[in-house]
mmCIF file with all atom_site columns, C-alpha atoms in Angstrom:
data_model
loop_
_atom_site.group_PDB
_atom_site.id
_atom_site.type_symbol
_atom_site.label_atom_id
_atom_site.label_alt_id
_atom_site.label_comp_id
_atom_site.label_asym_id
_atom_site.label_entity_id
_atom_site.label_seq_id
_atom_site.pdbx_PDB_ins_code
_atom_site.Cartn_x
_atom_site.Cartn_y
_atom_site.Cartn_z
_atom_site.occupancy
_atom_site.B_iso_or_equiv
_atom_site.pdbx_formal_charge
_atom_site.auth_seq_id
_atom_site.auth_comp_id
_atom_site.auth_asym_id
_atom_site.auth_atom_id
_atom_site.pdbx_PDB_model_num
ATOM 1   C CA . MET P 1 1   ? 17.216  -73.203  107.023 1.00 46.00 ? 10  MET P CA 1
ATOM 2   C CA . ILE P 1 2   ? 14.393  -74.681  109.034 1.00 45.00 ? 11  ILE P CA 1
ATOM 3   C CA . HIS P 1 3   ? 10.965  -73.904  107.626 1.00 47.00 ? 12  HIS P CA 1
ATOM 4   C CA . ARG P 1 4   ? 8.418   -73.571  110.392 1.00 48.00 ? 13  ARG P CA 1
ATOM 5   C CA . LEU P 1 5   ? 4.763   -74.082  109.651 1.00 48.00 ? 14  LEU P CA 1
ATOM 6   C CA . ALA P 1 6   ? 2.455   -71.292  110.659 1.00 50.00 ? 15  ALA P CA 1
ATOM 7   C CA . PRO P 1 7   ? 0.174   -72.169  113.589 1.00 50.00 ? 16  PRO P CA 1
ATOM 8   C CA . THR P 1 8   ? -3.032  -73.816  112.486 1.00 53.00 ? 17  THR P CA 1
ATOM 9   C CA . ASP P 1 9   ? -6.049  -71.610  112.751 1.00 55.00 ? 18  ASP P CA 1
ATOM 10  C CA . ALA P 1 10  ? -8.380  -72.576  115.602 1.00 53.00 ? 19  ALA P CA 1
ATOM 11  C CA . GLY P 1 11  ? -11.241 -72.871  113.151 1.00 54.00 ? 20  GLY P CA 1
ATOM 12  C CA . ASP P 1 12  ? -9.262  -75.382  111.112 1.00 55.00 ? 21  ASP P CA 1
ATOM 13  C CA . ASN P 1 13  ? -8.649  -77.404  114.292 1.00 54.00 ? 22  ASN P CA 1
ATOM 14  C CA . HIS P 1 14  ? -12.368 -77.579  114.907 1.00 51.00 ? 23  HIS P CA 1
ATOM 15  C CA . VAL P 1 15  ? -12.922 -78.848  111.370 1.00 50.00 ? 24  VAL P CA 1
ATOM 16  C CA . VAL P 1 16  ? -10.272 -81.535  111.809 1.00 49.00 ? 25  VAL P CA 1
ATOM 17  C CA . HIS P 1 17  ? -11.751 -82.620  115.156 1.00 54.00 ? 26  HIS P CA 1
ATOM 18  C CA . ARG P 1 18  ? -15.230 -82.807  113.646 1.00 56.00 ? 27  ARG P CA 1
ATOM 19  C CA . ARG P 1 19  ? -13.966 -84.921  110.749 1.00 57.00 ? 28  ARG P CA 1
ATOM 20  C CA . THR P 1 20  ? -12.087 -87.257  113.084 1.00 56.00 ? 29  THR P CA 1
ATOM 21  C CA . ALA P 1 21  ? -15.109 -87.597  115.353 1.00 53.00 ? 30  ALA P CA 1
ATOM 22  C CA . SER P 1 22  ? -17.268 -88.311  112.320 1.00 51.00 ? 31  SER P CA 1
ATOM 23  C CA . ARG P 1 23  ? -14.933 -91.071  111.126 1.00 56.00 ? 32  ARG P CA 1
ATOM 24  C CA . ILE P 1 24  ? -14.818 -92.635  114.594 1.00 51.00 ? 33  ILE P CA 1
ATOM 25  C CA . TYR P 1 25  ? -18.615 -92.475  114.853 1.00 47.00 ? 34  TYR P CA 1
ATOM 26  C CA . LYS P 1 26  ? -19.044 -94.111  111.441 1.00 46.00 ? 35  LYS P CA 1
ATOM 27  C CA . TRP P 1 27  ? -16.512 -96.832  112.313 1.00 42.00 ? 36  TRP P CA 1
ATOM 28  C CA . ASN P 1 28  ? -18.201 -97.547  115.666 1.00 47.00 ? 37  ASN P CA 1
ATOM 29  C CA . THR P 1 29  ? -21.599 -97.634  113.993 1.00 49.00 ? 38  THR P CA 1
ATOM 30  C CA . HIS P 1 30  ? -20.321 -100.033 111.335 1.00 40.00 ? 39  HIS P CA 1
ATOM 31  C CA . TRP P 1 31  ? -18.632 -102.228 113.986 1.00 37.00 ? 40  TRP P CA 1
ATOM 32  C CA . ARG P 1 32  ? -21.790 -102.374 116.119 1.00 45.00 ? 41  ARG P CA 1
ATOM 33  C CA . SER P 1 33  ? -23.849 -103.192 113.036 1.00 43.00 ? 42  SER P CA 1
ATOM 34  C CA . SER P 1 34  ? -21.433 -105.992 112.063 1.00 55.00 ? 43  SER P CA 1
ATOM 35  C CA . VAL P 1 35  ? -21.535 -107.486 115.555 1.00 54.00 ? 44  VAL P CA 1
ATOM 36  C CA . THR P 1 36  ? -25.332 -107.282 115.644 1.00 66.00 ? 45  THR P CA 1
ATOM 37  C CA . THR P 1 37  ? -25.548 -109.028 112.265 1.00 74.00 ? 46  THR P CA 1
ATOM 38  C CA . ALA P 1 38  ? -23.152 -111.735 113.464 1.00 71.00 ? 47  ALA P CA 1
ATOM 39  C CA . VAL P 1 39  ? -25.168 -112.275 116.654 1.00 70.00 ? 48  VAL P CA 1
ATOM 40  C CA . ILE P 1 40  ? -28.389 -112.666 114.668 1.00 77.00 ? 49  ILE P CA 1
ATOM 41  C CA . ARG P 1 41  ? -26.721 -115.155 112.319 1.00 85.00 ? 50  ARG P CA 1
ATOM 42  C CA . LEU P 1 42  ? -25.223 -117.181 115.181 1.00 88.00 ? 51  LEU P CA 1
ATOM 43  C CA . LYS P 1 43  ? -28.516 -117.307 117.074 1.00 87.00 ? 52  LYS P CA 1
ATOM 44  C CA . SER P 1 44  ? -30.164 -118.801 113.990 1.00 90.00 ? 53  SER P CA 1
ATOM 45  C CA . MET P 1 45  ? -27.767 -121.777 114.076 1.00 95.00 ? 54  MET P CA 1
ATOM 46  C CA . ASP P 1 46  ? -28.477 -125.028 115.848 1.00 96.00 ? 55  ASP P CA 1
ATOM 47  C CA . ALA P 1 47  ? -25.812 -126.498 118.147 1.00 97.00 ? 56  ALA P CA 1
ATOM 48  C CA . SER P 1 48  ? -24.236 -128.604 115.401 1.00 97.00 ? 57  SER P CA 1
ATOM 49  C CA . GLU P 1 49  ? -23.900 -125.607 113.078 1.00 96.00 ? 58  GLU P CA 1
ATOM 50  C CA . LEU P 1 50  ? -22.459 -123.532 115.900 1.00 96.00 ? 59  LEU P CA 1
ATOM 51  C CA . LEU P 1 51  ? -19.846 -126.230 116.540 1.00 97.00 ? 60  LEU P CA 1
ATOM 52  C CA . ASP P 1 52  ? -18.984 -126.285 112.827 1.00 96.00 ? 61  ASP P CA 1
ATOM 53  C CA . GLU P 1 53  ? -18.538 -122.502 112.936 1.00 94.00 ? 62  GLU P CA 1
ATOM 54  C CA . LEU P 1 54  ? -16.258 -122.825 115.955 1.00 95.00 ? 63  LEU P CA 1
ATOM 55  C CA . SER P 1 55  ? -14.203 -125.519 114.219 1.00 95.00 ? 64  SER P CA 1
ATOM 56  C CA . VAL P 1 56  ? -13.120 -122.967 111.633 1.00 94.00 ? 65  VAL P CA 1
ATOM 57  C CA . ARG P 1 57  ? -12.985 -119.748 113.606 1.00 93.00 ? 66  ARG P CA 1
ATOM 58  C CA . ILE P 1 58  ? -10.836 -120.975 116.515 1.00 95.00 ? 67  ILE P CA 1
ATOM 59  C CA . TYR P 1 59  ? -7.847  -121.061 114.159 1.00 94.00 ? 68  TYR P CA 1
ATOM 60  C CA . GLU P 1 60  ? -8.227  -117.361 113.306 1.00 92.00 ? 69  GLU P CA 1
ATOM 61  C CA . PRO P 1 61  ? -7.572  -114.284 115.456 1.00 91.00 ? 70  PRO P CA 1
ATOM 62  C CA . PRO P 1 62  ? -8.730  -113.293 117.958 1.00 91.00 ? 71  PRO P CA 1
ATOM 63  C CA . LEU P 1 63  ? -9.843  -116.761 119.143 1.00 95.00 ? 72  LEU P CA 1
ATOM 64  C CA . SER P 1 64  ? -6.531  -118.315 118.104 1.00 94.00 ? 73  SER P CA 1
ATOM 65  C CA . LEU P 1 65  ? -4.834  -115.996 120.601 1.00 95.00 ? 74  LEU P CA 1
ATOM 66  C CA . LEU P 1 66  ? -6.409  -118.017 123.421 1.00 96.00 ? 75  LEU P CA 1
ATOM 67  C CA . ARG P 1 67  ? -4.207  -120.885 122.317 1.00 94.00 ? 76  ARG P CA 1
ATOM 68  C CA . GLU P 1 68  ? -1.109  -118.787 121.794 1.00 92.00 ? 77  GLU P CA 1
ATOM 69  C CA . ASP P 1 69  ? -1.151  -117.102 125.201 1.00 95.00 ? 78  ASP P CA 1
ATOM 70  C CA . GLY P 1 70  ? -2.236  -120.183 127.171 1.00 95.00 ? 79  GLY P CA 1
ATOM 71  C CA . ARG P 1 71  ? -5.740  -119.075 128.110 1.00 96.00 ? 80  ARG P CA 1
ATOM 72  C CA . ILE P 1 72  ? -7.017  -122.218 126.394 1.00 97.00 ? 81  ILE P CA 1
ATOM 73  C CA . SER P 1 73  ? -5.885  -124.152 129.477 1.00 97.00 ? 82  SER P CA 1
ATOM 74  C CA . ASP P 1 74  ? -8.676  -122.650 131.595 1.00 97.00 ? 83  ASP P CA 1
ATOM 75  C CA . VAL P 1 75  ? -11.302 -125.393 131.365 1.00 98.00 ? 84  VAL P CA 1
ATOM 76  C CA . SER P 1 76  ? -13.696 -123.383 133.521 1.00 97.00 ? 85  SER P CA 1
ATOM 77  C CA . GLN P 1 77  ? -14.392 -121.452 130.308 1.00 97.00 ? 86  GLN P CA 1
ATOM 78  C CA . PRO P 1 78  ? -16.704 -123.188 127.791 1.00 98.00 ? 87  PRO P CA 1
ATOM 79  C CA . ILE P 1 79  ? -14.797 -121.720 124.844 1.00 97.00 ? 88  ILE P CA 1
ATOM 80  C CA . SER P 1 80  ? -11.582 -123.327 126.137 1.00 98.00 ? 89  SER P CA 1
ATOM 81  C CA . VAL P 1 81  ? -13.275 -126.718 126.546 1.00 98.00 ? 90  VAL P CA 1
ATOM 82  C CA . ALA P 1 82  ? -14.575 -126.533 122.985 1.00 98.00 ? 91  ALA P CA 1
ATOM 83  C CA . MET P 1 83  ? -11.205 -125.433 121.572 1.00 98.00 ? 92  MET P CA 1
ATOM 84  C CA . LEU P 1 84  ? -9.261  -128.148 123.412 1.00 98.00 ? 93  LEU P CA 1
ATOM 85  C CA . LEU P 1 85  ? -11.562 -130.875 122.169 1.00 98.00 ? 94  LEU P CA 1
ATOM 86  C CA . ILE P 1 86  ? -11.747 -129.580 118.602 1.00 98.00 ? 95  ILE P CA 1
ATOM 87  C CA . ASP P 1 87  ? -7.923  -129.465 118.558 1.00 97.00 ? 96  ASP P CA 1
ATOM 88  C CA . TYR P 1 88  ? -7.745  -132.989 119.983 1.00 98.00 ? 97  TYR P CA 1
ATOM 89  C CA . ASP P 1 89  ? -10.284 -134.430 117.557 1.00 97.00 ? 98  ASP P CA 1
ATOM 90  C CA . THR P 1 90  ? -8.677  -132.678 114.575 1.00 96.00 ? 99  THR P CA 1
ATOM 91  C CA . GLU P 1 91  ? -5.135  -133.780 115.461 1.00 95.00 ? 100 GLU P CA 1
ATOM 92  C CA . CYS P 1 92  ? -6.130  -137.393 116.106 1.00 96.00 ? 101 CYS P CA 1
ATOM 93  C CA . SER P 1 93  ? -8.206  -137.554 112.925 1.00 95.00 ? 102 SER P CA 1
ATOM 94  C CA . MET P 1 94  ? -5.440  -136.135 110.754 1.00 94.00 ? 103 MET P CA 1
ATOM 95  C CA . ASN P 1 95  ? -2.256  -137.410 112.400 1.00 91.00 ? 104 ASN P CA 1
ATOM 96  C CA . GLY P 1 96  ? -3.168  -139.938 115.101 1.00 94.00 ? 105 GLY P CA 1
ATOM 97  C CA . ILE P 1 97  ? -2.786  -140.040 118.876 1.00 96.00 ? 106 ILE P CA 1
ATOM 98  C CA . LEU P 1 98  ? 1.011   -140.225 118.800 1.00 93.00 ? 107 LEU P CA 1
ATOM 99  C CA . ASN P 1 99  ? 1.323   -136.945 116.940 1.00 91.00 ? 108 ASN P CA 1
ATOM 100 C CA . PHE P 1 100 ? -1.294  -135.392 119.219 1.00 95.00 ? 109 PHE P CA 1
ATOM 101 C CA . LEU P 1 101 ? 1.006   -136.129 122.169 1.00 95.00 ? 110 LEU P CA 1
ATOM 102 C CA . GLY P 1 102 ? 4.012   -134.579 120.444 1.00 91.00 ? 111 GLY P CA 1
ATOM 103 C CA . ASN P 1 103 ? 2.502   -131.616 118.646 1.00 91.00 ? 112 ASN P CA 1
ATOM 104 C CA . SER P 1 104 ? 1.500   -128.282 120.173 1.00 91.00 ? 113 SER P CA 1
ATOM 105 C CA . THR P 1 105 ? -1.911  -129.706 121.090 1.00 93.00 ? 114 THR P CA 1
ATOM 106 C CA . GLY P 1 106 ? -0.229  -132.316 123.279 1.00 93.00 ? 115 GLY P CA 1
ATOM 107 C CA . ALA P 1 107 ? 1.141   -129.602 125.528 1.00 94.00 ? 116 ALA P CA 1
ATOM 108 C CA . TYR P 1 108 ? -2.436  -129.388 126.817 1.00 97.00 ? 117 TYR P CA 1
ATOM 109 C CA . SER P 1 109 ? -3.069  -133.120 127.138 1.00 97.00 ? 118 SER P CA 1
ATOM 110 C CA . ARG P 1 110 ? -3.871  -132.856 130.867 1.00 97.00 ? 119 ARG P CA 1
ATOM 111 C CA . GLN P 1 111 ? -6.359  -130.068 130.202 1.00 98.00 ? 120 GLN P CA 1
ATOM 112 C CA . THR P 1 112 ? -7.830  -132.116 127.349 1.00 98.00 ? 121 THR P CA 1
ATOM 113 C CA . VAL P 1 113 ? -8.547  -134.926 129.825 1.00 98.00 ? 122 VAL P CA 1
ATOM 114 C CA . LEU P 1 114 ? -10.342 -132.423 132.064 1.00 98.00 ? 123 LEU P CA 1
ATOM 115 C CA . ALA P 1 115 ? -12.280 -131.072 129.084 1.00 98.00 ? 124 ALA P CA 1
ATOM 116 C CA . LEU P 1 116 ? -13.428 -134.589 128.199 1.00 98.00 ? 125 LEU P CA 1
ATOM 117 C CA . ARG P 1 117 ? -14.673 -135.073 131.743 1.00 98.00 ? 126 ARG P CA 1
ATOM 118 C CA . ARG P 1 118 ? -16.478 -131.741 131.672 1.00 98.00 ? 127 ARG P CA 1
ATOM 119 C CA . ILE P 1 119 ? -18.598 -132.722 128.654 1.00 98.00 ? 128 ILE P CA 1
ATOM 120 C CA . GLY P 1 120 ? -19.354 -136.134 130.154 1.00 98.00 ? 129 GLY P CA 1
ATOM 121 C CA . CYS P 1 121 ? -16.921 -138.380 128.247 1.00 98.00 ? 130 CYS P CA 1
ATOM 122 C CA . GLY P 1 122 ? -15.661 -140.117 131.379 1.00 98.00 ? 131 GLY P CA 1
ATOM 123 C CA . ASP P 1 123 ? -14.448 -143.340 129.757 1.00 98.00 ? 132 ASP P CA 1
ATOM 124 C CA . HIS P 1 124 ? -12.694 -141.440 126.997 1.00 98.00 ? 133 HIS P CA 1
ATOM 125 C CA . ALA P 1 125 ? -11.049 -139.209 129.603 1.00 98.00 ? 134 ALA P CA 1
ATOM 126 C CA . ASP P 1 126 ? -9.869  -142.263 131.559 1.00 98.00 ? 135 ASP P CA 1
ATOM 127 C CA . THR P 1 127 ? -8.336  -143.731 128.403 1.00 98.00 ? 136 THR P CA 1
ATOM 128 C CA . LEU P 1 128 ? -6.515  -140.533 127.466 1.00 98.00 ? 137 LEU P CA 1
ATOM 129 C CA . HIS P 1 129 ? -5.298  -140.150 131.055 1.00 98.00 ? 138 HIS P CA 1
ATOM 130 C CA . GLU P 1 130 ? -3.904  -143.707 130.946 1.00 98.00 ? 139 GLU P CA 1
ATOM 131 C CA . ILE P 1 131 ? -2.264  -143.028 127.593 1.00 98.00 ? 140 ILE P CA 1
ATOM 132 C CA . CYS P 1 132 ? -0.568  -139.934 129.007 1.00 97.00 ? 141 CYS P CA 1
ATOM 133 C CA . ARG P 1 133 ? 0.591   -141.912 132.048 1.00 97.00 ? 142 ARG P CA 1
ATOM 134 C CA . ILE P 1 134 ? 2.072   -144.695 129.911 1.00 97.00 ? 143 ILE P CA 1
ATOM 135 C CA . ALA P 1 135 ? 3.836   -142.181 127.674 1.00 96.00 ? 144 ALA P CA 1
ATOM 136 C CA . THR P 1 136 ? 5.234   -140.210 130.620 1.00 96.00 ? 145 THR P CA 1
ATOM 137 C CA . ASP P 1 137 ? 6.463   -143.349 132.429 1.00 96.00 ? 146 ASP P CA 1
ATOM 138 C CA . ALA P 1 138 ? 8.331   -144.355 129.271 1.00 94.00 ? 147 ALA P CA 1
ATOM 139 C CA . GLY P 1 139 ? 9.912   -140.916 128.904 1.00 93.00 ? 148 GLY P CA 1
ATOM 140 C CA . MET P 1 140 ? 7.791   -140.172 125.851 1.00 93.00 ? 149 MET P CA 1
ATOM 141 C CA . THR P 1 141 ? 6.817   -136.738 127.114 1.00 91.00 ? 150 THR P CA 1
ATOM 142 C CA . HIS P 1 142 ? 5.807   -133.788 124.990 1.00 89.00 ? 151 HIS P CA 1
ATOM 143 C CA . SER P 1 143 ? 9.184   -132.135 125.589 1.00 91.00 ? 152 SER P CA 1
ATOM 144 C CA . ALA P 1 144 ? 11.101  -135.330 124.739 1.00 90.00 ? 153 ALA P CA 1
ATOM 145 C CA . ILE P 1 145 ? 9.216   -135.698 121.473 1.00 89.00 ? 154 ILE P CA 1
ATOM 146 C CA . GLN P 1 146 ? 9.885   -132.055 120.672 1.00 87.00 ? 155 GLN P CA 1
ATOM 147 C CA . GLU P 1 147 ? 13.610  -132.532 121.346 1.00 88.00 ? 156 GLU P CA 1
ATOM 148 C CA . ASP P 1 148 ? 13.778  -135.300 118.739 1.00 79.00 ? 157 ASP P CA 1
ATOM 149 C CA . ARG P 1 149 ? 12.073  -133.016 116.263 1.00 73.00 ? 158 ARG P CA 1
ATOM 150 C CA . ALA P 1 150 ? 14.446  -130.118 116.875 1.00 75.00 ? 159 ALA P CA 1
ATOM 151 C CA . SER P 1 151 ? 16.800  -131.266 114.106 1.00 71.00 ? 160 SER P CA 1
ATOM 152 C CA . LEU P 1 152 ? 14.037  -131.395 111.486 1.00 63.00 ? 161 LEU P CA 1
ATOM 153 C CA . THR P 1 153 ? 13.830  -128.627 108.928 1.00 62.00 ? 162 THR P CA 1
ATOM 154 C CA . GLU P 1 154 ? 10.751  -126.451 108.905 1.00 61.00 ? 163 GLU P CA 1
ATOM 155 C CA . PHE P 1 155 ? 7.768   -127.972 107.064 1.00 55.00 ? 164 PHE P CA 1
ATOM 156 C CA . SER P 1 156 ? 9.528   -131.340 106.691 1.00 62.00 ? 165 SER P CA 1
ATOM 157 C CA . VAL P 1 157 ? 7.168   -134.310 106.554 1.00 63.00 ? 166 VAL P CA 1
ATOM 158 C CA . THR P 1 158 ? 8.268   -137.444 108.411 1.00 66.00 ? 167 THR P CA 1
ATOM 159 C CA . SER P 1 159 ? 6.564   -140.313 110.195 1.00 65.00 ? 168 SER P CA 1
ATOM 160 C CA . PHE P 1 160 ? 6.690   -140.844 113.954 1.00 70.00 ? 169 PHE P CA 1
ATOM 161 C CA . ASP P 1 161 ? 8.972   -143.888 113.428 1.00 66.00 ? 170 ASP P CA 1
ATOM 162 C CA . ASP P 1 162 ? 11.325  -141.996 111.119 1.00 65.00 ? 171 ASP P CA 1
ATOM 163 C CA . THR P 1 163 ? 11.722  -139.211 113.664 1.00 63.00 ? 172 THR P CA 1
ATOM 164 C CA . HIS P 1 164 ? 12.021  -141.223 116.862 1.00 66.00 ? 173 HIS P CA 1
ATOM 165 C CA . GLY P 1 165 ? 13.281  -144.614 115.713 1.00 59.00 ? 174 GLY P CA 1
ATOM 166 C CA . SER P 1 166 ? 12.319  -147.752 117.633 1.00 70.00 ? 175 SER P CA 1
ATOM 167 C CA . LYS P 1 167 ? 12.996  -146.549 121.188 1.00 83.00 ? 176 LYS P CA 1
ATOM 168 C CA . TRP P 1 168 ? 9.289   -146.256 122.020 1.00 90.00 ? 177 TRP P CA 1
ATOM 169 C CA . ASP P 1 169 ? 7.917   -149.118 119.892 1.00 89.00 ? 178 ASP P CA 1
ATOM 170 C CA . ASP P 1 170 ? 6.451   -151.111 122.787 1.00 89.00 ? 179 ASP P CA 1
ATOM 171 C CA . VAL P 1 171 ? 4.850   -148.028 124.286 1.00 95.00 ? 180 VAL P CA 1
ATOM 172 C CA . THR P 1 172 ? 3.413   -146.707 121.027 1.00 94.00 ? 181 THR P CA 1
ATOM 173 C CA . ALA P 1 173 ? 1.813   -150.072 120.285 1.00 94.00 ? 182 ALA P CA 1
ATOM 174 C CA . ARG P 1 174 ? 0.065   -150.069 123.687 1.00 96.00 ? 183 ARG P CA 1
ATOM 175 C CA . ILE P 1 175 ? -1.031  -146.460 123.260 1.00 97.00 ? 184 ILE P CA 1
ATOM 176 C CA . GLN P 1 176 ? -2.402  -147.098 119.794 1.00 96.00 ? 185 GLN P CA 1
ATOM 177 C CA . ALA P 1 177 ? -4.308  -150.184 120.965 1.00 96.00 ? 186 ALA P CA 1
ATOM 178 C CA . LEU P 1 178 ? -5.894  -148.221 123.806 1.00 97.00 ? 187 LEU P CA 1
ATOM 179 C CA . HIS P 1 179 ? -6.816  -145.301 121.601 1.00 97.00 ? 188 HIS P CA 1
ATOM 180 C CA . ASP P 1 180 ? -8.349  -147.485 118.911 1.00 96.00 ? 189 ASP P CA 1
ATOM 181 C CA . ASP P 1 181 ? -11.190 -148.229 121.336 1.00 94.00 ? 190 ASP P CA 1
ATOM 182 C CA . VAL P 1 182 ? -12.263 -144.637 122.069 1.00 97.00 ? 191 VAL P CA 1
ATOM 183 C CA . ASP P 1 183 ? -15.587 -143.427 120.705 1.00 96.00 ? 192 ASP P CA 1
ATOM 184 C CA . PHE P 1 184 ? -15.176 -140.190 118.784 1.00 97.00 ? 193 PHE P CA 1
ATOM 185 C CA . ALA P 1 185 ? -18.812 -140.226 117.688 1.00 97.00 ? 194 ALA P CA 1
ATOM 186 C CA . ASP P 1 186 ? -19.790 -139.992 121.357 1.00 98.00 ? 195 ASP P CA 1
ATOM 187 C CA . LEU P 1 187 ? -17.312 -137.135 121.823 1.00 98.00 ? 196 LEU P CA 1
ATOM 188 C CA . TYR P 1 188 ? -18.879 -135.242 118.919 1.00 97.00 ? 197 TYR P CA 1
ATOM 189 C CA . ASP P 1 189 ? -22.417 -135.743 120.217 1.00 98.00 ? 198 ASP P CA 1
ATOM 190 C CA . ARG P 1 190 ? -21.531 -134.650 123.730 1.00 98.00 ? 199 ARG P CA 1
ATOM 191 C CA . LEU P 1 191 ? -19.473 -131.694 122.553 1.00 98.00 ? 200 LEU P CA 1
ATOM 192 C CA . THR P 1 192 ? -22.374 -130.583 120.350 1.00 98.00 ? 201 THR P CA 1
ATOM 193 C CA . SER P 1 193 ? -24.704 -130.715 123.358 1.00 98.00 ? 202 SER P CA 1
ATOM 194 C CA . PHE P 1 194 ? -22.137 -128.852 125.484 1.00 98.00 ? 203 PHE P CA 1
ATOM 195 C CA . VAL P 1 195 ? -21.774 -126.086 122.896 1.00 98.00 ? 204 VAL P CA 1
ATOM 196 C CA . GLY P 1 196 ? -25.549 -125.782 122.665 1.00 97.00 ? 205 GLY P CA 1
ATOM 197 C CA . ALA P 1 197 ? -25.922 -125.587 126.443 1.00 98.00 ? 206 ALA P CA 1
ATOM 198 C CA . ASN P 1 198 ? -23.185 -122.926 126.682 1.00 97.00 ? 207 ASN P CA 1
ATOM 199 C CA . ARG P 1 199 ? -23.949 -120.919 123.595 1.00 96.00 ? 208 ARG P CA 1
ATOM 200 C CA . HIS P 1 200 ? -24.775 -117.881 125.756 1.00 94.00 ? 209 HIS P CA 1
ATOM 201 C CA . SER P 1 201 ? -21.035 -117.504 126.507 1.00 94.00 ? 210 SER P CA 1
ATOM 202 C CA . ILE P 1 202 ? -19.704 -118.837 123.185 1.00 95.00 ? 211 ILE P CA 1
ATOM 203 C CA . GLU P 1 203 ? -21.805 -116.748 120.786 1.00 93.00 ? 212 GLU P CA 1
ATOM 204 C CA . PRO P 1 204 ? -20.500 -113.346 121.962 1.00 90.00 ? 213 PRO P CA 1
ATOM 205 C CA . MET P 1 205 ? -16.898 -114.465 121.465 1.00 89.00 ? 214 MET P CA 1
ATOM 206 C CA . LEU P 1 206 ? -17.698 -115.650 117.951 1.00 89.00 ? 215 LEU P CA 1
ATOM 207 C CA . ALA P 1 207 ? -19.622 -112.478 117.169 1.00 85.00 ? 216 ALA P CA 1
ATOM 208 C CA . HIS P 1 208 ? -16.710 -110.285 118.222 1.00 76.00 ? 217 HIS P CA 1
ATOM 209 C CA . SER P 1 209 ? -14.185 -112.366 116.264 1.00 69.00 ? 218 SER P CA 1
ATOM 210 C CA . GLY P 1 210 ? -15.300 -110.691 113.065 1.00 57.00 ? 219 GLY P CA 1
ATOM 211 C CA . GLY P 1 211 ? -16.725 -113.600 111.135 1.00 51.00 ? 220 GLY P CA 1
#
C-alpha cells in the first residue's frame, strides 16, 4: 500500500518559505561581512605582504582553479602573471629548472616568459626563452619528459638523471649553466612592485577566495 502524505497547508508553506528566506538572508549577510573583513585586512597589507598572501592562497580553491582550467595562461590578467611567476620561483627553488620544465608548471613555460617580460625582467625572460629553445631543439619537451615519467609510480621520488638517463646530459648542463646566472632577487622585487601596482584587481580575487 502506498501511503500518500496529505497536502501541506498553505500556512505551513508560508512558514517554510519565511524560514528559508531567513537562512539565505543570514548566509548572504555573513558572506558579505566576511568579504568586507577580508578586503579591510588585505588593504592594510603592503605589497610584500600581499605577495606573501598570494603565495599561499593560489594553491587553494578557488584561485587554484585558474591553474586547473588553463585560465592562468592569460597574461593580460595580473593574477595570472603573479601565479605563473610564483609557480616558477617555487618550482625552481625547490626542484631546479629541469624539473620546472618537466612538471605541470613547465606546461606554461612560454607564458612564464611573457609574464617575466610583463613585470620588467627582460634579461631573465631572454634566458628562460633560450633555455626553452635549447630544450625543445634537443627533444626535451614537456611532453617528452612526461612520457619518461609515465612508468613511475605515484608519489615516487627520483632524480632527473634516474628518470631520464644520460640522453640529455649535454643539454641539461647548458641549461643549468644558463639558469645559474638569473637573478631571482630582482624577480622578487619586480613582482612585489607589480603586485602593488595591480592590487586593485588582485585584492578582490583574494577577498572572494575565502581567506
